[in-house]
């Protein structure tokens, strides 16, 4: 929101510089992003958080300044000069949807002249970012900025039977809005209508058929309070965001409608003449009253970390426009312009804001940290993270909401925060790829990251399963630049990524792991594997497909893995068991086999391990050879097999027997031949 500084001075005096005031507001929660100069006038460009709708007005900002600087807030002073004719004789208000419209106030002004606004009003509107139109529309916009209450002016003579009806739209009903677009409505949308048709989309924009023009003589004014949720849904459905909807979606004080409509009537009369009908037609079927919230001085001191007295709390609350009753503890009556305050903690936050967080004394925190071990899940997550960090990966945290669907079972968010975050993630890998893309675009090419986070998987149309997942992604080199080695030889590959996973699984005690080649969407067709243990799939690993790499604009070949955290934890052995070193010597045998390239290495390894049995200490592949004298489609795999017994020295006969078993399994199962 743009807030002219001189406009603020009409409601509060301050003798600090504009820059100092901007810093003070920012520290108190109203961020002044920029100080603009508009025709020689200083204007604050502010960022208002969604919970502070009261700051979407000049008076709201001035109220905060008066509390921060302990300067008296000046009331808005004006007089409304009414005629003799009663407003209730000129207009009728019917609210058919009191839940969505708890209050609707109306005034009538006759014999108005629609003219250009005076220069002072035009200059102030321009400084606040609005385009002047005419004195009637400009007056409604002026009060919207001044008090935060959206208002609308209808051409009184174009309202059928002078009867305003607040109702839900009819199926297929259409309206031509002031921007010249015809919009189709539905029964979930609230409209302002007369006895014939809709005149406006409530809280968003008026209709073309009742627009105030240069020939308008009589004005019907609207000042209402609408339920914010239907306004938000309607604004999104019709793809229309206005200054009015921006405020209604957050909250507009329901008890300011009278002040606002009096103010706008006075401005219209002052700029265009006319007679203001006596009285206001105010329909308030669902009254909204202030709430009372207790606050304790000792609790406030404990949370903020410094001593706060009851008198200090009362002073701060009074400055903020709240009423304080100290007869039985401290009871604070919160005005309806502050819907964000419902708990004691909310009031404590206000004390901290007004005191100034920058003034809070620095103290060392007390207590003990749990180091991520509050539960078994936390302890295991802590262990997994430490293992991956020790491997050289950096931990990241990505959003649980993603901009696009990955697979047919992605969970759609019905009412997303933004249009580009419309789904709940069902995988962690896309988020990691986004991180790589972001950093690569800023010059970082060697990236290795991981995340432990929650994903959502739908069981059916209404049931979701939330579970933890652990994923990693690497690209470039893990070693960085070096002068004496060709960098291309240091680029990460599938086996490097596989080594990271193997190290993780080994460190958490998951054994008997198999990597089986598979085709998985989003991965390279021949450089991808399913990770299994005990016949259960626990994850995937592979090179990101060219299509995915292109869509994420990745800097080069990227490898990723994702593991089911729950399966990993269930199959891990967190207990560290001591095993003494064997006193007996090991026996090493080399075995070279010739196998078809179609037989996966994992199958050969599995058969060797089965044949070696419990005497196997380690198995290492130390050579892979293709070429003459081997036939096309064949390869030679050379293994070093280490046997050892913890109980005795092994005899050659035992080793030979195990080797014969290994050869037999390899020959019968895969047709492997052996090299001398």
PDB file of N, CA and C in Angstrom, residues 566-609:
ATOM      1  N   UNK A 566      10.136 -44.628   6.034  1.00  0.00           N
ATOM      2  CA  UNK A 566       9.535 -45.590   6.963  1.00  0.00           C
ATOM      3  C   UNK A 566      10.084 -46.995   6.749  1.00  0.00           C
ATOM      4  N   UNK A 567      10.194 -47.411   5.468  1.00  0.00           N
ATOM      5  CA  UNK A 567      10.747 -48.735   5.170  1.00  0.00           C
ATOM      6  C   UNK A 567      12.212 -48.800   5.600  1.00  0.00           C
ATOM      7  N   UNK A 568      12.913 -47.709   5.372  1.00  0.00           N
ATOM      8  CA  UNK A 568      14.329 -47.645   5.742  1.00  0.00           C
ATOM      9  C   UNK A 568      14.497 -47.808   7.250  1.00  0.00           C
ATOM     10  N   UNK A 569      13.672 -47.110   7.989  1.00  0.00           N
ATOM     11  CA  UNK A 569      13.770 -47.160   9.446  1.00  0.00           C
ATOM     12  C   UNK A 569      13.373 -48.534   9.976  1.00  0.00           C
ATOM     13  N   UNK A 570      12.332 -49.116   9.379  1.00  0.00           N
ATOM     14  CA  UNK A 570      11.861 -50.424   9.838  1.00  0.00           C
ATOM     15  C   UNK A 570      12.910 -51.508   9.633  1.00  0.00           C
ATOM     16  N   UNK A 571      13.689 -51.405   8.551  1.00  0.00           N
ATOM     17  CA  UNK A 571      14.658 -52.452   8.221  1.00  0.00           C
ATOM     18  C   UNK A 571      16.065 -52.147   8.727  1.00  0.00           C
ATOM     19  N   UNK A 572      16.241 -51.003   9.346  1.00  0.00           N
ATOM     20  CA  UNK A 572      17.571 -50.654   9.831  1.00  0.00           C
ATOM     21  C   UNK A 572      17.811 -51.260  11.204  1.00  0.00           C
ATOM     22  N   UNK A 573      19.063 -51.431  11.512  1.00  0.00           N
ATOM     23  CA  UNK A 573      19.465 -51.912  12.830  1.00  0.00           C
ATOM     24  C   UNK A 573      20.233 -50.789  13.505  1.00  0.00           C
ATOM     25  N   UNK A 574      19.536 -50.068  14.386  1.00  0.00           N
ATOM     26  CA  UNK A 574      20.142 -48.905  15.028  1.00  0.00           C
ATOM     27  C   UNK A 574      21.133 -49.291  16.128  1.00  0.00           C
ATOM     28  N   UNK A 575      21.084 -50.573  16.527  1.00  0.00           N
ATOM     29  CA  UNK A 575      21.997 -51.018  17.576  1.00  0.00           C
ATOM     30  C   UNK A 575      23.385 -51.280  16.996  1.00  0.00           C
ATOM     31  N   UNK A 576      24.400 -50.770  17.652  1.00  0.00           N
ATOM     32  CA  UNK A 576      25.783 -51.009  17.242  1.00  0.00           C
ATOM     33  C   UNK A 576      26.294 -52.236  17.996  1.00  0.00           C
ATOM     34  N   UNK A 577      26.666 -53.252  17.235  1.00  0.00           N
ATOM     35  CA  UNK A 577      27.103 -54.508  17.860  1.00  0.00           C
ATOM     36  C   UNK A 577      28.608 -54.695  17.646  1.00  0.00           C
ATOM     37  N   UNK A 578      29.301 -54.988  18.713  1.00  0.00           N
ATOM     38  CA  UNK A 578      30.746 -55.204  18.628  1.00  0.00           C
ATOM     39  C   UNK A 578      31.031 -56.648  18.201  1.00  0.00           C
ATOM     40  N   UNK A 579      31.889 -56.779  17.195  1.00  0.00           N
ATOM     41  CA  UNK A 579      32.340 -58.097  16.762  1.00  0.00           C
ATOM     42  C   UNK A 579      33.866 -58.112  16.796  1.00  0.00           C
ATOM     43  N   UNK A 580      34.457 -59.018  17.541  1.00  0.00           N
ATOM     44  CA  UNK A 580      35.928 -59.046  17.615  1.00  0.00           C
ATOM     45  C   UNK A 580      36.535 -59.473  16.286  1.00  0.00           C
ATOM     46  N   UNK A 581      37.712 -58.976  16.000  1.00  0.00           N
ATOM     47  CA  UNK A 581      38.418 -59.387  14.795  1.00  0.00           C
ATOM     48  C   UNK A 581      38.814 -60.859  14.910  1.00  0.00           C
ATOM     49  N   UNK A 582      38.694 -61.548  13.792  1.00  0.00           N
ATOM     50  CA  UNK A 582      39.065 -62.971  13.797  1.00  0.00           C
ATOM     51  C   UNK A 582      40.579 -63.129  13.978  1.00  0.00           C
ATOM     52  N   UNK A 583      40.955 -64.100  14.779  1.00  0.00           N
ATOM     53  CA  UNK A 583      42.384 -64.377  14.999  1.00  0.00           C
ATOM     54  C   UNK A 583      42.963 -65.220  13.877  1.00  0.00           C
ATOM     55  N   UNK A 584      42.077 -65.675  12.973  1.00  0.00           N
ATOM     56  CA  UNK A 584      42.511 -66.617  11.951  1.00  0.00           C
ATOM     57  C   UNK A 584      42.689 -65.899  10.620  1.00  0.00           C
ATOM     58  N   UNK A 585      43.605 -66.369   9.808  1.00  0.00           N
ATOM     59  CA  UNK A 585      43.918 -65.681   8.538  1.00  0.00           C
ATOM     60  C   UNK A 585      42.792 -65.831   7.522  1.00  0.00           C
ATOM     61  N   UNK A 586      42.758 -64.856   6.625  1.00  0.00           N
ATOM     62  CA  UNK A 586      41.789 -64.922   5.528  1.00  0.00           C
ATOM     63  C   UNK A 586      42.410 -65.638   4.339  1.00  0.00           C
ATOM     64  N   UNK A 587      41.538 -66.073   3.415  1.00  0.00           N
ATOM     65  CA  UNK A 587      41.972 -66.714   2.172  1.00  0.00           C
ATOM     66  C   UNK A 587      41.349 -65.943   1.018  1.00  0.00           C
ATOM     67  N   UNK A 588      42.156 -65.496   0.076  1.00  0.00           N
ATOM     68  CA  UNK A 588      41.667 -64.707  -1.050  1.00  0.00           C
ATOM     69  C   UNK A 588      41.772 -65.509  -2.333  1.00  0.00           C
ATOM     70  N   UNK A 589      40.677 -65.498  -3.090  1.00  0.00           N
ATOM     71  CA  UNK A 589      40.663 -66.141  -4.402  1.00  0.00           C
ATOM     72  C   UNK A 589      40.101 -65.154  -5.420  1.00  0.00           C
ATOM     73  N   UNK A 590      40.700 -65.157  -6.608  1.00  0.00           N
ATOM     74  CA  UNK A 590      40.185 -64.342  -7.701  1.00  0.00           C
ATOM     75  C   UNK A 590      39.368 -65.225  -8.630  1.00  0.00           C
ATOM     76  N   UNK A 591      38.274 -64.647  -9.132  1.00  0.00           N
ATOM     77  CA  UNK A 591      37.397 -65.393 -10.035  1.00  0.00           C
ATOM     78  C   UNK A 591      37.018 -64.487 -11.194  1.00  0.00           C
ATOM     79  N   UNK A 592      37.327 -64.915 -12.440  1.00  0.00           N
ATOM     80  CA  UNK A 592      36.971 -64.150 -13.637  1.00  0.00           C
ATOM     81  C   UNK A 592      35.899 -64.908 -14.396  1.00  0.00           C
ATOM     82  N   UNK A 593      34.778 -64.235 -14.692  1.00  0.00           N
ATOM     83  CA  UNK A 593      33.664 -64.880 -15.384  1.00  0.00           C
ATOM     84  C   UNK A 593      33.364 -64.116 -16.662  1.00  0.00           C
ATOM     85  N   UNK A 594      32.888 -64.849 -17.660  1.00  0.00           N
ATOM     86  CA  UNK A 594      32.456 -64.249 -18.915  1.00  0.00           C
ATOM     87  C   UNK A 594      30.942 -64.364 -18.972  1.00  0.00           C
ATOM     88  N   UNK A 595      30.294 -63.212 -19.079  1.00  0.00           N
ATOM     89  CA  UNK A 595      28.838 -63.188 -18.970  1.00  0.00           C
ATOM     90  C   UNK A 595      28.262 -62.291 -20.060  1.00  0.00           C
ATOM     91  N   UNK A 596      27.046 -62.611 -20.465  1.00  0.00           N
ATOM     92  CA  UNK A 596      26.351 -61.776 -21.441  1.00  0.00           C
ATOM     93  C   UNK A 596      26.092 -60.393 -20.849  1.00  0.00           C
ATOM     94  N   UNK A 597      26.203 -59.371 -21.689  1.00  0.00           N
ATOM     95  CA  UNK A 597      25.967 -58.002 -21.229  1.00  0.00           C
ATOM     96  C   UNK A 597      24.539 -57.793 -20.740  1.00  0.00           C
ATOM     97  N   UNK A 598      23.632 -58.701 -21.108  1.00  0.00           N
ATOM     98  CA  UNK A 598      22.238 -58.582 -20.685  1.00  0.00           C
ATOM     99  C   UNK A 598      22.032 -59.047 -19.251  1.00  0.00           C
ATOM    100  N   UNK A 599      23.000 -59.805 -18.710  1.00  0.00           N
ATOM    101  CA  UNK A 599      22.885 -60.274 -17.329  1.00  0.00           C
ATOM    102  C   UNK A 599      23.380 -59.163 -16.410  1.00  0.00           C
ATOM    103  N   UNK A 600      22.543 -58.671 -15.509  1.00  0.00           N
ATOM    104  CA  UNK A 600      22.965 -57.561 -14.660  1.00  0.00           C
ATOM    105  C   UNK A 600      24.014 -57.987 -13.643  1.00  0.00           C
ATOM    106  N   UNK A 601      24.871 -57.053 -13.311  1.00  0.00           N
ATOM    107  CA  UNK A 601      25.916 -57.303 -12.328  1.00  0.00           C
ATOM    108  C   UNK A 601      25.319 -57.751 -10.995  1.00  0.00           C
ATOM    109  N   UNK A 602      24.178 -57.169 -10.625  1.00  0.00           N
ATOM    110  CA  UNK A 602      23.576 -57.495  -9.336  1.00  0.00           C
ATOM    111  C   UNK A 602      23.223 -58.979  -9.239  1.00  0.00           C
ATOM    112  N   UNK A 603      22.849 -59.588 -10.398  1.00  0.00           N
ATOM    113  CA  UNK A 603      22.508 -61.005 -10.381  1.00  0.00           C
ATOM    114  C   UNK A 603      23.758 -61.862 -10.183  1.00  0.00           C
ATOM    115  N   UNK A 604      24.857 -61.466 -10.844  1.00  0.00           N
ATOM    116  CA  UNK A 604      26.119 -62.196 -10.678  1.00  0.00           C
ATOM    117  C   UNK A 604      26.580 -62.105  -9.231  1.00  0.00           C
ATOM    118  N   UNK A 605      26.517 -60.914  -8.665  1.00  0.00           N
ATOM    119  CA  UNK A 605      26.936 -60.715  -7.280  1.00  0.00           C
ATOM    120  C   UNK A 605      26.096 -61.553  -6.329  1.00  0.00           C
ATOM    121  N   UNK A 606      24.801 -61.580  -6.567  1.00  0.00           N
ATOM    122  CA  UNK A 606      23.904 -62.344  -5.695  1.00  0.00           C
ATOM    123  C   UNK A 606      24.249 -63.825  -5.707  1.00  0.00           C
ATOM    124  N   UNK A 607      24.533 -64.405  -6.878  1.00  0.00           N
ATOM    125  CA  UNK A 607      24.843 -65.830  -6.984  1.00  0.00           C
ATOM    126  C   UNK A 607      26.180 -66.151  -6.311  1.00  0.00           C
ATOM    127  N   UNK A 608      27.173 -65.269  -6.467  1.00  0.00           N
ATOM    128  CA  UNK A 608      28.466 -65.502  -5.809  1.00  0.00           C
ATOM    129  C   UNK A 608      28.294 -65.503  -4.291  1.00  0.00           C
ATOM    130  N   UNK A 609      27.520 -64.568  -3.781  1.00  0.00           N
ATOM    131  CA  UNK A 609      27.300 -64.484  -2.340  1.00  0.00           C
ATOM    132  C   UNK A 609      26.575 -65.722  -1.822  1.00  0.00           C
TER     133      UNK A 609
END
